[in-house]
Coordinates of C-alpha atoms in Angstrom, one line a residue:
X1 CA 48.1 44.3 -17.9
X2 CA 51.3 42.2 -17.7
X3 CA 50.9 38.7 -16.4
X4 CA 53.7 36.2 -15.8
X5 CA 53.6 32.4 -15.7
X6 CA 53.4 32.7 -11.9
X7 CA 50.1 34.3 -12.2
X8 CA 48.9 31.7 -14.5
X9 CA 50.0 29.0 -12.2
X10 CA 48.2 30.8 -9.3
X11 CA 45.0 31.0 -11.2
X12 CA 45.3 27.2 -12.1
X13 CA 46.0 26.2 -8.5
X14 CA 43.1 28.4 -7.2
X15 CA 40.7 26.8 -9.6
X16 CA 41.8 23.3 -9.0
X17 CA 41.5 24.0 -5.2
X18 CA 37.8 25.1 -5.7
X19 CA 37.3 22.0 -8.0
X20 CA 38.7 19.8 -5.2
X21 CA 36.3 21.4 -2.6
X22 CA 33.3 20.8 -5.0
X23 CA 34.6 17.2 -5.9
X24 CA 34.5 16.2 -2.1
X25 CA 30.9 15.2 -2.5
X26 CA 31.7 12.8 -5.5
X27 CA 32.7 9.2 -5.1
X28 CA 36.6 9.1 -4.9
X29 CA 37.1 7.2 -8.3
X30 CA 35.0 9.5 -10.3
X31 CA 36.5 12.6 -8.4
X32 CA 40.0 11.6 -9.5
X33 CA 39.0 11.0 -13.1
X34 CA 37.2 14.4 -13.2
X35 CA 40.2 16.1 -11.6
X36 CA 42.5 14.7 -14.2
X37 CA 40.5 15.4 -17.1
X38 CA 39.6 19.1 -16.1
X39 CA 43.2 19.9 -15.2
X40 CA 44.3 18.5 -18.6
X41 CA 41.5 20.7 -20.2
X42 CA 42.9 23.8 -18.4
X43 CA 46.4 23.0 -19.5
X44 CA 45.4 22.3 -23.1
X45 CA 43.3 25.4 -23.5
X46 CA 45.6 27.7 -21.7
X47 CA 48.7 26.4 -23.6
X48 CA 47.4 27.5 -27.1
X49 CA 46.7 30.8 -28.5
X50 CA 48.7 34.3 -28.6
X51 CA 47.6 35.6 -25.4
X52 CA 49.8 35.8 -22.2
X53 CA 49.7 32.7 -20.0
X54 CA 47.6 34.2 -17.3
X55 CA 45.1 35.6 -19.8
X56 CA 44.9 32.2 -21.5
X57 CA 44.3 30.6 -18.1
X58 CA 41.5 33.1 -17.3
X59 CA 39.9 32.4 -20.5
X60 CA 40.2 28.7 -19.9
X61 CA 38.7 29.0 -16.4
X62 CA 35.9 31.2 -17.8
X63 CA 35.1 28.6 -20.4
X64 CA 34.9 25.7 -17.8
X65 CA 32.8 27.8 -15.4
X66 CA 32.3 27.5 -11.7
X67 CA 32.9 24.0 -10.4
X68 CA 30.1 24.1 -7.9
X69 CA 27.6 24.8 -10.6
X70 CA 28.6 22.2 -13.2
X71 CA 29.3 19.5 -10.6
X72 CA 25.8 20.0 -9.0
X73 CA 24.2 18.7 -12.1
X74 CA 26.7 15.8 -12.4
X75 CA 26.3 15.0 -8.6
X76 CA 22.5 15.1 -8.8
X77 CA 22.3 12.9 -12.1
X78 CA 24.7 10.4 -10.5
X79 CA 22.5 10.2 -7.3
X80 CA 19.4 9.6 -9.4
X81 CA 21.1 7.0 -11.5
X82 CA 22.2 5.1 -8.4
X83 CA 18.8 5.5 -6.6
X84 CA 17.1 4.1 -9.7
X85 CA 18.9 1.1 -9.7
X86 CA 17.4 0.0 -6.3
X87 CA 13.8 -0.7 -5.4
X88 CA 13.5 1.5 -2.2
X89 CA 11.3 4.6 -2.9
X90 CA 13.2 6.9 -0.1
X91 CA 16.5 7.2 -2.0
X92 CA 14.6 7.8 -5.4
X93 CA 12.5 10.4 -3.6
X94 CA 15.4 12.2 -2.1
X95 CA 17.7 12.1 -5.3
X96 CA 14.8 13.4 -7.5
X97 CA 14.1 16.1 -5.1
X98 CA 17.8 17.2 -5.2
X99 CA 17.9 16.9 -9.0
X100 CA 14.7 19.0 -9.3
X101 CA 16.2 21.6 -7.1
X102 CA 19.4 22.0 -9.4
X103 CA 17.3 23.0 -12.3
X104 CA 17.5 22.7 -16.0
X105 CA 15.4 20.5 -18.1
X106 CA 16.5 17.5 -16.3
X107 CA 15.3 19.2 -13.0
X108 CA 11.9 19.6 -14.7
X109 CA 11.8 16.1 -15.7
X110 CA 12.9 15.0 -12.2
X111 CA 10.1 17.2 -10.8
X112 CA 7.7 15.3 -12.8
X113 CA 9.2 12.0 -12.0
X114 CA 9.0 13.0 -8.3
X115 CA 5.2 13.6 -8.6
X116 CA 5.0 10.1 -10.5
X117 CA 6.7 8.3 -7.6
X118 CA 4.4 10.1 -5.0
X119 CA 1.3 8.9 -7.2
X120 CA 2.7 5.4 -7.1
X121 CA 3.1 5.4 -3.3
X122 CA -0.5 6.7 -2.9
X123 CA -1.8 4.0 -5.2
X124 CA -0.3 1.3 -3.2
X125 CA -1.5 3.0 0.0
X126 CA -5.1 3.0 -1.3
X127 CA -4.8 -0.7 -2.3
X128 CA -3.3 -1.7 1.1
X129 CA -5.6 0.4 3.3
X130 CA -8.9 -0.1 1.4
X131 CA -9.7 -3.5 3.2
X132 CA -9.3 -1.8 6.4
X133 CA -11.3 1.4 5.7
X134 CA -13.8 0.3 3.1
X135 CA -16.0 3.4 3.3
X136 CA -13.1 5.8 3.3
X137 CA -10.5 4.4 0.8
X138 CA -11.0 3.3 -2.9
X139 CA -13.3 4.3 -5.6
X140 CA -16.0 5.8 -3.5
X141 CA -19.5 6.8 -4.5
X142 CA -21.4 9.1 -2.2
X143 CA -25.1 9.4 -1.5
X144 CA -25.4 12.7 -3.4
X145 CA -23.9 11.1 -6.6
X146 CA -20.3 12.2 -6.3
X147 CA -17.5 9.8 -7.0
X148 CA -13.9 10.0 -6.0
X149 CA -10.8 7.8 -5.9
X150 CA -8.3 7.8 -3.1
X151 CA -8.5 8.5 0.6
X152 CA -11.2 10.5 2.3
X153 CA -12.4 11.4 5.8
X154 CA -16.1 11.5 4.6
X155 CA -17.7 8.0 4.7
X156 CA -19.1 6.8 1.4
X157 CA -22.2 5.2 0.6
X158 CA -20.5 2.4 -1.1
X159 CA -17.2 1.4 -2.6
X160 CA -17.3 0.7 -6.4
X161 CA -14.4 -1.7 -6.9
X162 CA -15.1 -4.1 -4.2
X163 CA -12.2 -6.4 -3.4
X164 CA -10.7 -5.4 -6.7
X165 CA -9.3 -2.3 -5.1
X166 CA -6.5 -4.0 -3.3
X167 CA -4.9 -5.7 -6.5
X168 CA -5.7 -2.7 -8.6
X169 CA -4.1 -0.4 -6.2
X170 CA -1.0 -2.2 -5.4
X171 CA -0.5 -3.5 -9.1
X172 CA -1.1 -0.1 -10.4
X173 CA 1.2 1.6 -7.8
X174 CA 4.0 -0.8 -8.5
X175 CA 3.7 -0.4 -12.3
X176 CA 3.7 3.3 -12.0
X177 CA 6.7 3.0 -9.5
X178 CA 8.6 0.9 -12.1
X179 CA 8.0 3.1 -14.8
X180 CA 9.1 6.2 -12.8
X181 CA 12.2 4.2 -11.7
X182 CA 13.1 3.4 -15.2
X183 CA 12.6 6.8 -16.7
X184 CA 14.6 8.4 -13.8
X185 CA 17.6 6.1 -14.7
X186 CA 17.3 6.8 -18.5
X187 CA 17.2 10.6 -17.9
X188 CA 20.0 10.7 -15.5
X189 CA 22.1 8.4 -17.8
X190 CA 21.8 10.9 -20.8
X191 CA 24.7 13.3 -21.2

């Protein structure tokens, strides 16, 4: 197959157009830097070698891969990194969910951290709700000898922690939350 420089230019333009579409979700400064870097990489890889310009460009594009795919991980990591800087749980929950959906080993870690954040919220809820529902929330012991921790619809015979359930639940939840937030930022920052 005979290819001209025009074919290589068309392949390059098509790839950069797909890249621009994928970069639309990335902050402008980061998108501009990524576009310059990837366009330079295309030119450097396609410029060398003994193949025709179009074949070299095709090889460079194949090496870079689909922009939607490799940018999905970058975007998800950036969202987790930003959310881990704040203290609101909702952005971190959303970003960890998105990161887990992208997949890979970071996605697996994000799924574990997502469960950790949910556990932290549950601990805080147990601590806060326990004074209002003392026979339904906390470390509960039932008449038949069963013991459970959390929230239940069945009334317990007694609550084992007493008033300590409030500081234990809230402090435990906050500590677990801070730990999850810290590790989310660390995992997202690793490249």
